[in-house]
Coordinates of C-alpha atoms and ligand atoms in Angstrom, one line a residue:
M544 CA -0.1 0.0 -0.1
D545 CA 1.2 3.4 -0.8
R546 CA 2.8 5.3 2.5
Y547 CA 2.3 8.7 3.5
L548 CA 3.1 10.4 6.8
V549 CA 3.6 13.8 8.2
F550 CA 6.8 14.7 10.0
G551 CA 6.8 17.3 13.0
H552 CA 8.0 17.8 16.4
P553 CA 5.8 17.5 18.3
V554 CA 3.2 15.7 16.1
R555 CA 1.3 13.5 18.3
H556 CA -1.8 15.9 17.9
S557 CA -1.6 16.4 14.1
K558 CA -4.9 16.0 12.6
S559 CA -3.2 15.1 9.3
P560 CA -3.9 11.2 9.4
F561 CA -7.3 11.7 10.4
I562 CA -8.0 14.0 7.3
H563 CA -6.1 12.2 4.8
T564 CA -7.5 8.8 5.9
L565 CA -11.0 10.4 5.2
F566 CA -9.8 11.8 1.9
A567 CA -8.6 8.5 0.8
R568 CA -11.9 6.6 1.9
Q569 CA -13.9 9.3 -0.1
T570 CA -11.8 9.2 -3.3
Q571 CA -11.2 5.3 -2.9
Q572 CA -7.5 5.6 -2.8
E573 CA -5.4 3.0 -1.2
L574 CA -3.1 4.5 1.1
E575 CA -1.9 4.5 4.7
Y576 CA -0.8 8.0 6.5
G577 CA 1.1 8.0 9.8
L578 CA 3.2 10.2 12.0
A579 CA 7.0 10.6 12.5
E580 CA 8.5 12.8 15.2
P581 CA 12.5 12.6 14.6
A582 CA 14.5 14.5 16.9
V583 CA 15.2 17.9 15.5
D584 CA 18.7 17.1 14.4
E585 CA 17.7 13.7 13.0
F586 CA 14.9 14.9 10.4
A587 CA 17.2 14.8 7.5
Q588 CA 17.9 11.3 7.9
A589 CA 14.4 10.2 8.9
L590 CA 13.0 11.8 5.5
R591 CA 15.8 9.9 3.4
T592 CA 15.1 6.6 5.1
F593 CA 11.2 7.2 4.7
F594 CA 11.7 7.7 1.1
D595 CA 14.2 4.9 1.0
Q596 CA 12.0 2.6 2.2
G597 CA 9.1 3.1 -0.2
G598 CA 7.5 6.1 0.8
K599 CA 5.4 8.1 -1.6
G600 CA 5.1 11.5 0.0
C601 CA 4.8 13.4 3.2
N602 CA 3.8 16.3 4.7
V603 CA 6.2 18.5 6.9
T604 CA 5.2 20.6 9.8
V605 CA 6.6 22.7 12.6
P606 CA 9.7 23.0 13.0
F607 CA 10.9 21.2 9.7
K608 CA 9.4 23.2 6.9
E609 CA 12.4 25.6 6.3
Q610 CA 14.7 22.5 6.4
A611 CA 12.7 20.5 4.1
F612 CA 13.0 23.4 1.9
T613 CA 16.9 22.7 1.6
L614 CA 16.4 18.9 1.5
V615 CA 14.5 18.3 -1.8
D616 CA 15.6 18.0 -5.2
R617 CA 13.1 20.4 -6.6
L618 CA 10.9 23.1 -5.5
S619 CA 7.5 24.4 -7.2
P620 CA 7.3 28.1 -7.5
R621 CA 5.0 28.6 -4.7
A622 CA 7.4 26.5 -2.3
K623 CA 10.3 28.8 -3.6
R624 CA 8.3 31.7 -2.7
A625 CA 7.4 30.7 0.6
G626 CA 10.9 29.5 1.4
A627 CA 9.4 26.6 3.2
V628 CA 8.1 23.4 2.1
N629 CA 4.9 21.5 3.7
T630 CA 4.4 18.7 1.2
I631 CA 6.8 16.2 -0.4
K632 CA 6.4 14.2 -3.3
L633 CA 8.5 11.2 -4.9
T634 CA 7.8 11.6 -8.6
D635 CA 7.7 8.6 -11.1
D636 CA 11.3 9.7 -12.0
G637 CA 12.8 9.5 -8.6
V638 CA 12.8 13.3 -7.9
L639 CA 11.8 14.5 -4.5
L640 CA 9.4 17.4 -5.2
G641 CA 9.1 20.2 -2.5
D642 CA 5.8 22.0 -2.5
N643 CA 3.9 24.4 -0.3
T644 CA 0.3 24.1 -0.1
D645 CA -0.4 26.2 3.1
G646 CA -1.1 29.7 1.2
A647 CA -3.5 28.0 -1.2
G648 CA -5.2 26.4 1.7
L649 CA -5.7 29.8 3.2
V650 CA -7.1 31.2 0.1
A651 CA -9.4 28.3 -0.5
D652 CA -10.6 28.4 3.1
L653 CA -11.4 32.2 2.6
K654 CA -13.4 31.6 -0.6
S655 CA -15.2 28.9 0.9
H656 CA -16.4 31.3 3.5
G657 CA -17.5 33.6 0.7
V658 CA -14.8 36.3 1.5
T659 CA -13.8 38.5 -1.6
L660 CA -10.4 39.2 -2.1
A661 CA -10.4 40.8 -5.4
D662 CA -10.1 44.6 -4.8
S663 CA -10.3 44.2 -1.0
R664 CA -8.1 45.8 1.5
I665 CA -6.2 43.1 3.5
L666 CA -4.3 43.4 6.9
L667 CA -1.9 40.6 7.5
L668 CA -0.5 40.4 11.1
G669 CA 2.9 38.8 11.5
A670 CA 6.1 38.3 9.4
G671 CA 7.0 34.9 10.1
G672 CA 6.9 31.8 8.2
A673 CA 3.0 31.6 8.1
A674 CA 3.0 35.1 6.5
R675 CA 5.5 34.4 4.1
G676 CA 3.7 31.4 2.7
A677 CA 0.4 33.2 2.3
L678 CA 1.6 36.4 0.6
A679 CA 1.9 35.1 -3.0
P680 CA -1.4 33.1 -3.0
L681 CA -3.1 36.3 -1.5
L682 CA -1.5 38.7 -3.7
A683 CA -2.9 36.5 -6.8
E684 CA -6.1 37.3 -5.9
L685 CA -5.5 40.9 -6.7
P686 CA -6.5 42.8 -3.4
S687 CA -6.2 46.4 -3.8
E688 CA -3.7 46.7 -1.0
L689 CA -2.1 44.4 1.5
V690 CA -0.4 45.9 4.6
I691 CA 1.7 43.8 6.9
A692 CA 2.2 44.8 10.2
N693 CA 4.4 43.0 12.7
R694 CA 5.5 43.4 16.2
T695 CA 9.5 43.5 14.6
H696 CA 9.0 46.0 12.1
T697 CA 11.8 45.5 10.1
K698 CA 10.7 42.1 9.4
A699 CA 7.7 43.3 7.9
Q700 CA 9.5 45.8 5.7
Q701 CA 11.7 42.9 4.3
L702 CA 8.6 40.7 3.6
A703 CA 7.1 43.6 1.8
A704 CA 10.2 44.4 -0.5
E705 CA 10.3 40.6 -1.2
F706 CA 6.8 40.2 -2.6
H707 CA 6.5 43.9 -4.0
D708 CA 7.0 42.3 -7.6
L709 CA 3.7 40.4 -7.0
G710 CA 1.3 43.3 -6.0
P711 CA 0.5 46.4 -3.8
V712 CA 2.1 45.2 -0.5
I713 CA 3.4 47.6 2.1
A714 CA 4.6 47.4 5.7
Q715 CA 3.5 49.6 8.4
T716 CA 3.7 49.5 12.2
Y717 CA 0.8 48.7 14.4
E718 CA 0.7 52.4 15.4
Q719 CA 0.4 53.5 11.8
L720 CA -2.2 51.4 10.7
A721 CA -5.5 53.3 9.3
G722 CA -8.6 51.7 8.2
P723 CA -11.1 50.6 7.0
F724 CA -9.7 47.1 6.1
D725 CA -12.0 44.4 4.6
L726 CA -9.9 41.5 6.1
V727 CA -7.7 40.9 8.9
I728 CA -5.4 37.8 8.8
N729 CA -3.6 36.9 12.1
S730 CA -0.7 34.9 11.1
T731 CA 1.2 35.6 14.6
S732 CA 1.9 33.0 17.0
A733 CA 0.8 35.4 19.9
S734 CA -2.2 33.3 21.0
L735 CA 0.2 30.5 21.8
Q736 CA 1.2 32.7 24.7
G737 CA -2.4 33.9 25.2
E738 CA -1.5 37.1 23.9
L739 CA -2.9 39.3 21.4
P740 CA -1.3 41.3 18.5
P741 CA -1.4 44.8 19.5
L742 CA -4.1 46.0 17.1
A743 CA -6.4 49.2 17.9
P744 CA -9.8 48.2 18.7
A745 CA -11.0 50.8 16.3
L746 CA -9.8 48.9 13.4
I747 CA -12.6 46.6 13.8
H748 CA -16.1 47.1 12.5
T749 CA -19.2 45.2 11.8
D750 CA -18.4 44.3 8.2
I751 CA -14.8 43.2 8.6
A752 CA -13.6 39.5 8.1
I753 CA -11.2 38.5 10.5
Y754 CA -9.3 35.2 10.1
D755 CA -7.0 33.7 12.5
M756 CA -4.7 30.9 11.2
M757 CA -4.6 29.4 14.8
Y758 CA -7.4 27.1 15.9
G759 CA -8.9 25.5 19.0
A760 CA -11.8 23.8 20.4
S761 CA -13.2 27.2 21.4
D762 CA -12.5 30.7 20.1
T763 CA -8.8 31.8 19.8
A764 CA -8.1 34.8 21.8
F765 CA -7.9 36.9 18.7
I766 CA -11.3 36.0 17.7
S767 CA -12.7 36.5 20.9
W768 CA -11.2 40.0 21.1
A769 CA -12.5 40.8 17.3
K770 CA -16.0 39.7 18.5
Q771 CA -16.0 41.9 21.4
H772 CA -15.1 44.7 19.3
G773 CA -18.0 44.0 16.9
A774 CA -16.9 41.8 14.1
R775 CA -19.5 39.7 12.8
Q776 CA -17.6 37.4 10.4
T777 CA -14.7 35.4 12.2
M778 CA -13.1 32.3 10.9
D779 CA -10.3 30.1 12.5
G780 CA -7.5 28.0 10.8
L781 CA -9.1 24.8 11.0
G782 CA -10.5 25.3 7.4
M783 CA -7.1 26.2 6.3
L784 CA -5.7 22.9 7.9
V785 CA -8.3 20.7 5.8
E786 CA -7.9 22.7 2.7
Q787 CA -4.1 22.7 2.5
A788 CA -4.4 19.0 3.2
A789 CA -6.7 18.7 0.1
E790 CA -4.4 20.3 -2.0
A791 CA -1.4 18.2 -0.7
F792 CA -3.4 15.0 -1.5
T793 CA -4.2 16.4 -5.1
V794 CA -0.4 16.8 -5.5
W795 CA 0.1 13.3 -4.5
R796 CA -2.9 11.3 -6.1
G797 CA -3.9 13.7 -8.9
I798 CA -7.5 13.7 -7.7
R799 CA -9.0 16.3 -5.5
P800 CA -11.0 15.5 -2.4
G801 CA -14.2 17.3 -1.2
T802 CA -13.4 19.3 2.0
K803 CA -16.9 20.2 3.4
Q804 CA -17.8 16.9 4.9
V805 CA -14.2 16.1 6.1
L806 CA -14.1 19.6 8.0
R807 CA -17.6 18.8 9.6
E808 CA -16.2 15.5 10.9
L809 CA -13.0 17.0 12.1
K810 CA -14.7 19.6 14.1
R811 CA -16.9 16.7 15.6
N812 CA -13.8 14.9 16.5
L813 CA -12.4 18.3 18.0
G814 CA -15.6 18.6 19.8
V815 CA -16.2 21.9 18.4
I816 CA -19.8 20.7 17.2
Ligands
LIG81 P1 5.1 31.1 12.2 O1 6.0 30.1 11.2 O2 4.1 30.5 12.7 O3 4.8 32.3 11.2 P2 7.3 32.5 13.4 O4 8.1 32.6 12.1 O5 8.0 32.2 14.9 O6 6.2 31.3 13.2 O7 6.7 33.9 13.3 C1 5.9 34.3 14.5 C2 4.9 35.7 14.4 O8 4.2 36.1 15.1 C3 6.0 36.7 14.3 O9 5.7 37.9 13.2 C4 6.1 37.1 15.6 O10 6.4 38.9 15.6 P3 8.3 39.0 15.7 O11 8.4 39.0 14.5 O12 8.0 40.5 16.3 O13 8.6 38.0 16.5 C5 4.7 37.1 15.9 N1 4.4 37.2 17.2 C6 4.6 36.4 18.2 N2 4.4 36.6 19.5 C7 3.7 37.9 19.4 C8 3.0 38.8 20.4 N3 2.6 38.5 21.3 N4 2.6 40.1 19.8 C9 2.6 40.1 18.3 N5 3.1 39.5 17.5 C10 3.5 38.3 17.8

């Protein structure tokens, strides 16, 4: 049977095996999908061993995405832009192809929620790996402007300069931000420490769409905060997780699974509904 897995550390709580098993059942593909948690300095060896032993493809998650970028034979254009790899496929001619489906997953999830990206003014919070992966797919949707704000302003400036050729992207400090924005995407890891990005409440209005790449069994700190200040449309990163997985599955198997039912089952599994 064709073997796939996700590399991460820690990875025990990953939902990828659950998601891909449902995709495989739905599309009647024969495959198995497991977990691998190598020590941080043993990822390269573990990856080699997996493919030497017949593995067909893998996902890569924190903290290995940047390392995976350096270990594959060939990069997709979107992985090259993202500077990180979350999906690897062994091609028929034995080449390890590195791809990045995170940004495509975000855009697919935004669209499935009915969010219009064309001509919209988008605020992206954070300038780490998650923000970098999102930039090219977001700019491809032709927003009127994309503003990056980050606690360390120089990192936002660097990212804006790097993606400037793809569209109207600028960097501003949190203090400089002036509304109205149509969409705010939180790519920071602030909520992992129970913190909030230092965003002025005045930027939140009833027609704004709020997206937090994080998710949990209950509202993230950022989503609770945005609701408190009047946001009516809030979305967490669970849909992005399923959509990036669907994109990876498509890369591997050449068949696109449906995501709606899988997302519903995942929510049930997490106790969200
Ligand atoms: P990831 O790969 O998930 O993006 P990362 O590369 O470590 O993770 O980036 C984390 C992002 O969250 C950074 O933009 C970070 O801001 P700094 O560049 O200033 O470090 C941001 N971040 C983390 N904690 C934050 C907080 N409490 N408030 C605001 N931004 C925060």
